[in-house]
Tab-separated table of C-alpha atoms in Angstrom:
chain	number	residue	atom	x	y	z
N	61	MET	CA	97.683	88.211	103.418
N	62	ARG	CA	95.488	86.678	100.497
N	63	LEU	CA	96.062	83.499	99.260
N	64	LEU	CA	95.587	82.845	95.377
N	65	THR	CA	92.321	80.892	94.266
N	66	ALA	CA	92.451	77.258	94.871
N	67	ALA	CA	92.688	76.679	90.997
N	68	PHE	CA	95.441	78.656	90.636
N	69	LEU	CA	97.136	76.678	93.541
N	70	LEU	CA	96.207	73.654	91.174
N	71	ALA	CA	97.778	74.995	88.194
N	72	ALA	CA	100.936	76.409	89.699
N	73	ALA	CA	103.514	74.588	87.478
N	74	PRO	CA	105.478	76.509	84.719
N	75	VAL	CA	103.237	78.753	82.712
N	76	ALA	CA	103.761	77.958	79.323
N	77	ALA	CA	104.654	81.078	76.952
N	78	SER	CA	101.192	82.472	75.223
N	79	ASP	CA	101.213	82.455	71.815
N	80	LEU	CA	101.392	86.143	72.012
N	81	SER	CA	105.014	85.823	73.220
N	82	ALA	CA	106.668	86.547	69.830
N	83	ASP	CA	104.567	89.061	68.455
N	84	ILE	CA	104.616	90.828	71.818
N	85	ASP	CA	108.607	90.840	71.543
N	86	ARG	CA	107.944	92.160	67.805
N	87	LEU	CA	105.996	95.091	68.854
N	88	ALA	CA	108.006	96.344	71.611
N	89	ALA	CA	111.133	96.605	69.835
N	90	ALA	CA	109.210	98.650	67.361
N	91	ALA	CA	107.583	101.104	70.213
N	92	GLU	CA	111.287	101.483	71.289
N	93	GLY	CA	111.697	104.910	70.348
N	94	ARG	CA	108.407	106.140	71.031
N	95	VAL	CA	109.050	105.085	74.789
N	96	ILE	CA	111.858	106.121	74.945
N	97	GLU	CA	110.734	109.656	73.555
N	98	GLN	CA	107.458	109.588	76.175
N	99	ARG	CA	110.463	108.465	79.210
N	100	ARG	CA	112.490	111.863	78.064
N	101	ALA	CA	109.384	114.362	77.788
N	102	LEU	CA	108.704	112.711	81.721
N	103	HIS	CA	112.134	113.193	82.690
N	104	GLN	CA	112.647	116.712	81.380
N	105	ASN	CA	108.933	117.804	83.441
N	106	PRO	CA	109.235	116.075	87.007
N	107	GLU	CA	106.302	116.639	89.449
N	108	LEU	CA	106.400	115.774	92.905
N	109	GLY	CA	103.868	113.375	94.897
N	110	ASN	CA	99.877	114.713	94.640
N	111	ARG	CA	101.156	117.156	92.323
N	112	GLU	CA	101.700	115.101	88.868
N	113	THR	CA	98.900	116.967	86.882
N	114	GLN	CA	100.463	117.032	83.617
N	115	THR	CA	101.892	113.594	83.652
N	116	ALA	CA	98.540	112.701	84.373
N	117	LYS	CA	97.556	114.054	81.422
N	118	ARG	CA	100.268	113.308	79.055
N	119	VAL	CA	99.275	109.755	80.474
N	120	ALA	CA	95.354	109.841	80.002
N	121	ARG	CA	95.638	110.988	76.806
N	122	ARG	CA	97.923	108.463	75.186
N	123	LEU	CA	95.714	105.785	77.049
N	124	LYS	CA	93.414	107.151	75.241
N	125	GLU	CA	94.726	107.170	72.133
N	126	LEU	CA	95.096	103.654	72.069
N	127	GLY	CA	91.468	103.149	72.820
N	128	TYR	CA	91.793	102.515	76.693
N	129	ASP	CA	88.756	103.503	79.283
N	130	VAL	CA	90.577	105.859	80.949
N	131	LYS	CA	89.447	107.442	84.727
N	132	THR	CA	91.347	110.115	85.875
N	133	GLY	CA	91.389	111.905	89.153
N	134	VAL	CA	91.893	108.323	91.717
N	135	ALA	CA	94.176	109.718	94.704
N	136	HIS	CA	94.043	112.998	93.549
N	137	THR	CA	96.229	112.258	90.041
N	138	GLY	CA	96.243	108.865	89.676
N	139	VAL	CA	94.836	107.265	86.514
N	140	ILE	CA	93.218	103.635	85.508
N	141	GLY	CA	93.421	102.258	82.154
N	142	VAL	CA	91.406	99.783	81.108
N	143	LEU	CA	91.022	97.884	78.000
N	144	LYS	CA	88.927	94.296	77.116
N	145	GLY	CA	90.700	92.105	74.947
N	146	GLY	CA	88.477	90.027	72.060
N	147	LEU	CA	88.593	86.813	73.936
N	148	PRO	CA	87.722	85.715	76.988
N	149	GLY	CA	90.003	85.560	80.769
N	150	PRO	CA	91.241	87.088	82.971
N	151	VAL	CA	91.558	90.769	84.720
N	152	VAL	CA	95.288	91.195	84.943
N	153	GLY	CA	96.674	94.682	86.756
N	154	LEU	CA	99.757	96.270	86.071
N	155	ARG	CA	100.670	99.314	88.058
N	156	ALA	CA	103.399	102.332	87.162
N	157	ASP	CA	104.214	105.306	89.859
N	158	MET	CA	104.505	108.630	88.652
N	159	ASP	CA	106.266	111.293	90.962
N	160	ALA	CA	109.706	112.481	91.460
N	161	LEU	CA	111.249	113.704	94.179
N	162	PRO	CA	112.694	116.686	95.812
N	163	VAL	CA	116.429	116.594	93.947
N	164	ALA	CA	118.463	119.149	92.257
N	165	GLU	CA	119.186	117.108	89.363
N	166	GLU	CA	123.513	116.636	88.584
N	167	THR	CA	123.774	114.346	85.953
N	168	GLY	CA	124.481	116.243	82.650
N	169	LEU	CA	122.134	114.375	80.389
N	170	PRO	CA	120.612	116.847	77.210
N	171	PHE	CA	117.019	116.307	79.050
N	172	ALA	CA	117.683	116.567	82.410
N	173	SER	CA	115.188	118.478	84.599
N	174	LYS	CA	115.203	122.378	85.476
N	175	VAL	CA	112.143	122.127	87.053
N	176	ARG	CA	112.304	123.962	90.709
N	177	THR	CA	109.319	124.051	92.916
N	178	THR	CA	108.604	124.387	97.360
N	179	TYR	CA	108.916	121.012	99.583
N	180	ASP	CA	108.108	121.603	102.939
N	181	GLY	CA	108.449	125.139	102.924
N	182	LYS	CA	111.845	125.277	100.651
N	183	ASP	CA	113.267	125.760	97.039
N	184	VAL	CA	113.924	123.090	95.784
N	185	GLY	CA	114.806	120.955	92.633
N	186	VAL	CA	112.695	118.443	91.285
N	187	MET	CA	114.280	114.940	89.391
N	188	HIS	CA	113.011	111.667	88.433
N	189	ALA	CA	116.078	109.791	90.705
N	190	CYS	CA	114.181	107.320	91.582
N	191	GLY	CA	113.354	106.137	87.939
N	192	HIS	CA	109.674	106.430	87.351
N	193	ASP	CA	109.495	108.738	84.605
N	194	GLY	CA	110.976	104.994	83.340
N	195	HIS	CA	108.421	103.274	85.044
N	196	VAL	CA	105.562	105.484	83.310
N	197	ALA	CA	107.285	105.632	80.176
N	198	ILE	CA	107.426	100.784	80.330
N	199	LEU	CA	103.761	101.082	80.956
N	200	LEU	CA	102.877	103.719	78.031
N	201	GLY	CA	104.432	101.284	75.621
N	202	VAL	CA	102.915	98.210	77.515
N	203	ALA	CA	99.720	99.758	76.553
N	204	GLU	CA	100.627	100.832	73.108
N	205	VAL	CA	101.817	96.307	72.549
N	206	ILE	CA	98.466	95.077	73.569
N	207	SER	CA	96.498	97.407	71.900
N	208	GLN	CA	97.926	96.182	68.769
N	209	LEU	CA	97.206	92.734	70.060
N	210	ARG	CA	93.532	93.285	71.604
N	211	ALA	CA	91.283	91.097	68.943
N	212	ARG	CA	93.759	87.691	70.496
N	213	TRP	CA	94.030	89.209	74.375
N	214	PRO	CA	92.279	87.010	76.786
N	215	GLY	CA	90.766	88.574	79.216
N	216	THR	CA	90.977	92.126	80.297
N	217	VAL	CA	94.047	94.470	81.725
N	218	LYS	CA	93.818	97.249	83.890
N	219	LEU	CA	96.872	99.856	83.840
N	220	VAL	CA	97.460	101.664	87.264
N	221	PHE	CA	99.640	104.765	87.338
N	222	GLN	CA	99.851	105.785	90.855
N	223	PRO	CA	100.591	108.771	92.279
N	224	ALA	CA	102.681	109.879	95.779
N	225	GLU	CA	104.340	106.276	95.599
N	226	GLU	CA	107.571	108.326	97.662
N	227	GLY	CA	104.801	109.549	100.201
N	228	ALA	CA	102.570	111.952	100.282
N	229	PRO	CA	103.419	115.786	100.886
N	230	GLN	CA	102.600	116.446	104.691
N	231	GLY	CA	99.272	116.826	105.672
N	232	GLU	CA	97.751	115.390	102.645
N	233	ARG	CA	97.175	111.032	101.829
N	234	GLY	CA	98.382	109.373	98.763
N	235	GLY	CA	99.447	107.189	97.111
N	236	ALA	CA	98.726	103.284	96.523
N	237	GLU	CA	96.751	103.113	99.857
N	238	LEU	CA	94.362	106.059	98.834
N	239	MET	CA	93.921	104.738	95.514
N	240	ILE	CA	92.689	101.310	96.692
N	241	GLU	CA	89.914	102.989	98.887
N	242	GLN	CA	88.764	105.312	96.017
N	243	GLY	CA	88.380	101.799	93.936
N	244	ALA	CA	91.703	101.474	91.428
N	245	LEU	CA	90.558	97.387	92.787
N	246	GLY	CA	87.366	98.073	91.674
N	247	ALA	CA	85.285	96.394	88.680
N	248	PRO	CA	86.833	94.893	87.023
N	249	THR	CA	89.005	93.530	89.520
N	250	PRO	CA	92.097	92.280	89.098
N	251	GLU	CA	93.201	88.437	89.414
N	252	ALA	CA	96.997	89.695	89.965
N	253	MET	CA	99.355	92.286	89.610
N	254	PHE	CA	102.197	93.199	88.192
N	255	GLY	CA	104.801	95.840	88.899
N	256	LEU	CA	108.215	96.674	88.367
N	257	HIS	CA	111.055	98.888	89.614
N	258	ILE	CA	114.589	100.394	87.885
N	259	LEU	CA	116.950	100.230	89.951
N	260	ALA	CA	121.048	100.689	89.743
N	261	SER	CA	122.060	97.455	91.036
N	262	TRP	CA	121.878	95.370	87.954
N	263	ASP	CA	123.019	95.701	84.218
N	264	ALA	CA	119.921	96.539	82.024
N	265	ASP	CA	119.743	93.030	80.502
N	266	GLN	CA	118.630	91.864	84.016
N	267	ILE	CA	115.801	90.970	85.669
N	268	ALA	CA	115.802	90.300	89.239
N	269	TYR	CA	113.029	88.581	91.226
N	270	ARG	CA	112.437	87.345	95.144
N	271	SER	CA	109.755	84.965	96.537
N	272	GLY	CA	108.096	86.234	99.342
N	273	GLY	CA	109.544	89.148	101.302
N	274	ALA	CA	111.240	91.612	98.465
N	275	MET	CA	111.177	94.450	99.697
N	276	ALA	CA	111.177	95.500	103.808
N	277	SER	CA	107.975	96.919	105.165
N	278	ALA	CA	108.922	100.690	106.133
N	279	ASP	CA	107.446	102.622	109.411
N	280	ASP	CA	108.136	105.498	110.258
N	281	ILE	CA	109.078	107.036	114.336
N	282	ASP	CA	108.171	109.479	115.979
N	283	ILE	CA	109.501	109.666	119.787
N	284	THR	CA	109.152	112.639	122.532
N	285	VAL	CA	111.071	112.137	125.850
N	286	HIS	CA	109.963	114.046	128.583
N	287	GLY	CA	112.134	115.324	130.902
N	288	LYS	CA	112.390	117.955	133.827
N	289	GLN	CA	114.525	120.949	133.025
N	290	THR	CA	116.751	122.003	135.366
N	291	HIS	CA	120.693	123.948	135.475
N	292	GLY	CA	123.616	121.431	133.570
N	293	ALA	CA	125.717	121.753	137.085
N	294	ALA	CA	122.180	120.308	138.824
N	295	PRO	CA	121.575	117.193	136.906
N	296	TRP	CA	119.612	115.518	139.913
N	297	MET	CA	117.557	118.109	140.300
N	298	GLY	CA	115.935	116.968	137.196
N	299	VAL	CA	115.224	114.609	134.986
N	300	ASP	CA	118.229	114.716	131.710
N	301	PRO	CA	115.946	113.699	128.586
N	302	ILE	CA	119.525	113.906	126.584
N	303	VAL	CA	120.996	111.146	128.509
N	304	VAL	CA	117.163	109.163	128.837
N	305	ALA	CA	117.097	109.792	124.813
N	306	SER	CA	121.010	108.191	124.461
N	307	GLN	CA	119.743	105.466	126.182
N	308	ILE	CA	117.142	104.573	123.959
N	309	VAL	CA	119.039	105.095	120.601
N	310	LEU	CA	121.791	102.406	122.189
N	311	GLY	CA	118.816	100.188	123.404
N	312	LEU	CA	116.592	100.145	120.160
N	313	GLN	CA	119.603	98.489	118.573
N	314	THR	CA	119.738	95.514	121.188
N	315	VAL	CA	116.126	94.841	119.757
N	316	ALA	CA	117.453	93.903	116.050
N	317	SER	CA	120.424	92.434	117.227
N	318	ARG	CA	118.965	90.219	120.741
N	319	GLN	CA	115.591	89.801	120.657
N	320	MET	CA	114.896	89.436	117.184
N	321	ASP	CA	115.347	86.124	115.365
N	322	SER	CA	117.301	87.093	112.823
N	323	THR	CA	117.619	83.219	111.201
N	324	LYS	CA	114.319	84.165	109.747
N	325	ALA	CA	115.022	87.700	108.351
N	326	PRO	CA	116.966	91.004	108.704
N	327	VAL	CA	115.151	94.112	110.714
N	328	ILE	CA	116.623	97.590	110.773
N	329	VAL	CA	115.661	100.507	113.629
N	330	THR	CA	117.070	103.295	112.521
N	331	ILE	CA	116.775	106.527	114.795
N	332	GLY	CA	117.779	109.404	111.871
N	333	LYS	CA	117.132	112.668	113.758
N	334	ILE	CA	117.224	114.275	116.876
N	335	GLU	CA	116.542	117.465	118.414
N	336	GLY	CA	117.122	119.110	122.426
N	337	GLY	CA	118.122	121.795	124.297
N	338	VAL	CA	118.963	125.575	123.574
N	339	ARG	CA	122.171	126.014	125.788
N	340	ASN	CA	125.129	124.268	126.890
N	341	ASN	CA	123.734	124.645	130.777
N	342	ILE	CA	120.779	123.848	130.182
N	343	ILE	CA	119.222	120.173	130.964
N	344	PRO	CA	115.831	120.519	128.216
N	345	ASP	CA	112.217	119.466	129.213
N	346	ARG	CA	112.083	117.250	126.223
N	347	VAL	CA	114.123	115.718	123.652
N	348	SER	CA	112.429	114.745	120.105
N	349	MET	CA	113.343	111.772	117.726
N	350	LYS	CA	112.435	110.407	114.636
N	351	GLY	CA	112.974	107.297	112.948
N	352	THR	CA	112.116	104.305	110.795
N	353	LEU	CA	111.621	100.090	111.262
N	354	ARG	CA	112.066	97.835	108.635
N	355	ALA	CA	111.262	94.397	108.126
N	356	LEU	CA	110.449	91.394	105.552
N	357	ASP	CA	108.308	89.611	107.487
N	358	PRO	CA	105.193	90.512	108.297
N	359	ALA	CA	104.606	88.937	111.533
N	360	MET	CA	108.203	89.784	112.479
N	361	ARG	CA	106.746	93.726	111.120
N	362	GLU	CA	104.684	93.446	113.762
N	363	ASP	CA	106.729	92.134	116.712
N	364	LEU	CA	109.698	94.337	116.261
N	365	ILE	CA	106.978	97.305	116.423
N	366	ALA	CA	105.243	95.758	119.944
N	367	ARG	CA	108.830	95.495	121.287
N	368	VAL	CA	110.413	98.912	119.872
N	369	LYS	CA	107.414	100.747	121.546
N	370	ARG	CA	108.064	98.681	124.441
N	371	THR	CA	111.582	99.257	124.678
N	372	ILE	CA	111.140	102.901	124.625
N	373	GLU	CA	108.820	103.603	127.328
N	374	GLY	CA	110.963	100.902	129.473
N	375	ILE	CA	113.938	103.034	129.278
N	376	ALA	CA	112.428	106.185	130.127
N	377	ALA	CA	110.373	105.090	132.915
N	378	SER	CA	113.526	103.361	134.496
N	379	ALA	CA	115.175	107.543	134.541
N	380	GLY	CA	111.624	109.093	135.746
N	381	ALA	CA	110.578	110.197	132.254
N	382	ARG	CA	108.537	109.806	130.434
N	383	ALA	CA	108.032	108.957	126.107
N	384	ASP	CA	105.458	109.561	123.944
N	385	VAL	CA	105.707	106.588	120.806
N	386	THR	CA	103.835	106.886	117.630
N	387	ILE	CA	104.512	104.551	114.979
N	388	GLY	CA	103.301	104.529	111.152
N	389	ALA	CA	101.710	107.751	111.541
N	390	ALA	CA	102.480	109.077	108.191
N	391	HIS	CA	104.596	106.372	106.844
N	392	ALA	CA	102.945	102.515	107.102
N	393	TYR	CA	104.227	100.421	103.826
N	394	PRO	CA	103.794	96.610	104.802
N	395	VAL	CA	106.659	94.461	103.261
N	396	THR	CA	106.120	94.132	99.191
N	397	PHE	CA	105.300	90.671	99.340
N	398	ASN	CA	105.649	88.288	96.400
N	399	ASP	CA	102.925	85.690	96.369
N	400	PRO	CA	105.297	82.440	96.581
N	401	ALA	CA	102.524	80.264	94.043
N	402	LEU	CA	102.789	82.950	91.327
N	403	THR	CA	106.061	83.899	91.666
N	404	ALA	CA	106.832	80.281	90.691
N	405	ALA	CA	104.239	80.112	88.312
N	406	MET	CA	106.130	83.067	86.274
N	407	VAL	CA	109.749	82.475	86.611
N	408	PRO	CA	109.181	81.151	83.495
N	409	THR	CA	108.573	83.838	81.609
N	410	LEU	CA	110.877	85.821	83.298
N	411	ARG	CA	113.783	83.617	82.487
N	412	ARG	CA	112.710	83.417	78.618
N	413	VAL	CA	112.473	87.176	78.529
N	414	ALA	CA	115.498	88.285	80.524
N	415	GLY	CA	117.571	85.148	78.180
N	416	GLU	CA	120.327	83.204	79.040
N	417	GLY	CA	122.293	83.639	82.303
N	418	LYS	CA	120.740	86.774	82.911
N	419	LEU	CA	117.322	85.913	85.047
N	420	ILE	CA	118.777	86.685	88.805
N	421	GLU	CA	117.238	85.446	92.065
N	422	ALA	CA	117.461	88.536	93.935
N	423	SER	CA	118.736	89.133	98.135
N	424	PRO	CA	116.298	90.832	100.282
N	425	ILE	CA	115.568	94.904	99.386
N	426	LEU	CA	115.936	96.698	103.364
N	427	GLY	CA	113.845	99.914	101.265
N	428	ALA	CA	110.329	99.645	100.870
N	429	GLU	CA	107.303	100.102	98.318
N	430	ASP	CA	103.630	100.887	98.477
N	431	PHE	CA	103.084	98.453	95.414
N	432	SER	CA	102.478	96.053	98.193
N	433	PHE	CA	99.119	98.141	99.704
N	434	PHE	CA	98.094	95.859	96.270
N	435	GLN	CA	99.756	92.785	97.009
N	436	GLN	CA	97.344	92.933	100.760
N	437	LYS	CA	94.579	92.579	98.096
N	438	VAL	CA	95.128	90.375	95.455
N	439	PRO	CA	98.339	88.427	94.798
N	440	GLY	CA	100.870	90.156	93.210
N	441	LEU	CA	104.750	89.672	91.747
N	442	TYR	CA	107.395	93.220	91.669
N	443	VAL	CA	110.418	92.697	90.109
N	444	PHE	CA	113.099	95.022	89.149
N	445	VAL	CA	115.345	95.449	85.752
N	446	GLY	CA	118.846	97.040	86.012
N	447	THR	CA	119.951	100.230	85.003
N	448	ARG	CA	123.701	99.730	84.466
N	449	THR	CA	125.348	99.667	80.794
N	450	PRO	CA	126.771	96.062	80.916
N	451	GLY	CA	130.829	95.850	81.156
N	452	THR	CA	130.021	99.037	82.880
N	453	PRO	CA	132.308	99.451	86.083
N	454	ALA	CA	129.141	99.250	88.664
N	455	ALA	CA	130.780	102.134	90.427
N	456	ASP	CA	130.098	104.450	87.570
N	457	TRP	CA	126.451	104.232	88.141
N	458	ALA	CA	124.571	106.100	90.825
N	459	SER	CA	122.169	104.529	93.494
N	460	ASN	CA	118.514	105.460	93.126
N	461	HIS	CA	117.585	108.807	94.870
N	462	SER	CA	121.018	110.027	93.865
N	463	PRO	CA	121.192	113.639	91.912
N	464	LYS	CA	123.038	111.604	89.521
N	465	PHE	CA	121.038	108.866	89.170
N	466	ARG	CA	120.761	107.564	85.298
N	467	PHE	CA	120.280	104.675	83.301
N	468	ASP	CA	121.005	103.019	80.381
N	469	GLU	CA	117.598	103.652	78.353
N	470	ARG	CA	118.063	99.619	76.379
N	471	VAL	CA	116.481	98.487	79.717
N	472	LEU	CA	113.123	100.499	78.906
N	473	GLN	CA	112.615	97.748	75.832
N	474	LEU	CA	113.322	95.287	78.414
N	475	GLY	CA	110.320	96.398	80.999
N	476	VAL	CA	107.954	96.714	78.121
N	477	ARG	CA	108.724	92.913	77.518
N	478	THR	CA	108.641	91.754	80.935
N	479	LEU	CA	105.300	93.474	81.935
N	480	SER	CA	103.446	92.223	78.244
N	481	ASN	CA	104.896	88.986	78.393
N	482	LEU	CA	103.933	88.320	82.355
N	483	ALA	CA	100.734	89.635	81.692
N	484	ALA	CA	100.377	87.434	78.438
N	485	ASP	CA	101.064	84.931	80.205
N	486	TYR	CA	99.627	84.635	83.217
N	487	ALA	CA	96.046	85.956	81.014
N	488	SER	CA	96.333	82.568	79.170
N	489	ALA	CA	97.247	80.326	81.104
N	490	LYS	CA	93.743	81.048	82.956
N	491	ALA	CA	91.617	81.741	80.437
N	492	PRO	CA	89.015	79.268	78.863
N	493	ALA	CA	90.573	76.239	77.082
N	494	ARG	CA	89.180	76.962	73.233
């Protein structure tokens, strides 16, 4: 994990509000209607990962209107916008993800998606069920705000609109990792990256953050247990991979509960799919399983992977079977790790933007985010904003990835203010003295 520069560590005292903060808040309020309009257009026209062609065109067109230097086609459909301010200062990166999910919408909103497409060979609905339409609209709002403050802006902003955060289609690569490989963090290289996510856990006037491991790593796991086929009435004539697979599922739970230090951070081992056999009286020759591993500490992630592999292979061998184990082949996201020094420096900004009593220090989230790949290259801070109308029951608000997921649009202005102020305060603190 890359650390902050020594200069920033020495200056890790709380960052003072820049002289841009009042204008940022004023401009964010003025842009709110346009941000809402963008969000609704994006919501009505969602696109799956690596297929965000119209979304990318919309983003690139708006950035060019605002005076940004624009690069398109990064990691298939990614868009990068760069704007150099009128004053010397650092390069700050801001990121939004663009892709939707294969979910048929059930919100009843007047701008609900009616889009359908083919996904994994199936006809599916397409919906922004995770709030990425809000993320894109927020970052376009940030682009508008900063463009109007260009003459007084210290340094350079780099806006990264990323495809395929939810994962690339089968057989393809995409997302943050591929964007980085294709130069997303190249010149001008950001000194720090900021991003946010809309989540149903909080009200739409609240900001949540966590230093260190904020979201989990996610590694897919594929297991094939090889036995020996035989008649169901004579199991001793073969090796039963169904029984072995059952033992593996139970044995894996002891990795989390008995082998990992739960006082440091939780880990999760989940098997979500098992397939094997064709008939009631035939013991098959193989069983396949799929699952996911989650951890909140990078070192614990590596330990978890090693222990899971050892457990699977050992249980199989003890029964005379063999297990092939592949981990992280299609999905391997690192821990979303908020740099502690950067987080501490920016908490005053978050507190000012959120307002009294509206900033929350969050518990760890065992969902995953590929913003983590950016954080492996430059210090990063990833925060959360809520979806719920304040004062309404939490039970009335569906979770992310639900076909009923929606959010109170007042969070859009809060998101614009959050990212704009984080960028401005960081840049002002790092800019040469005038």
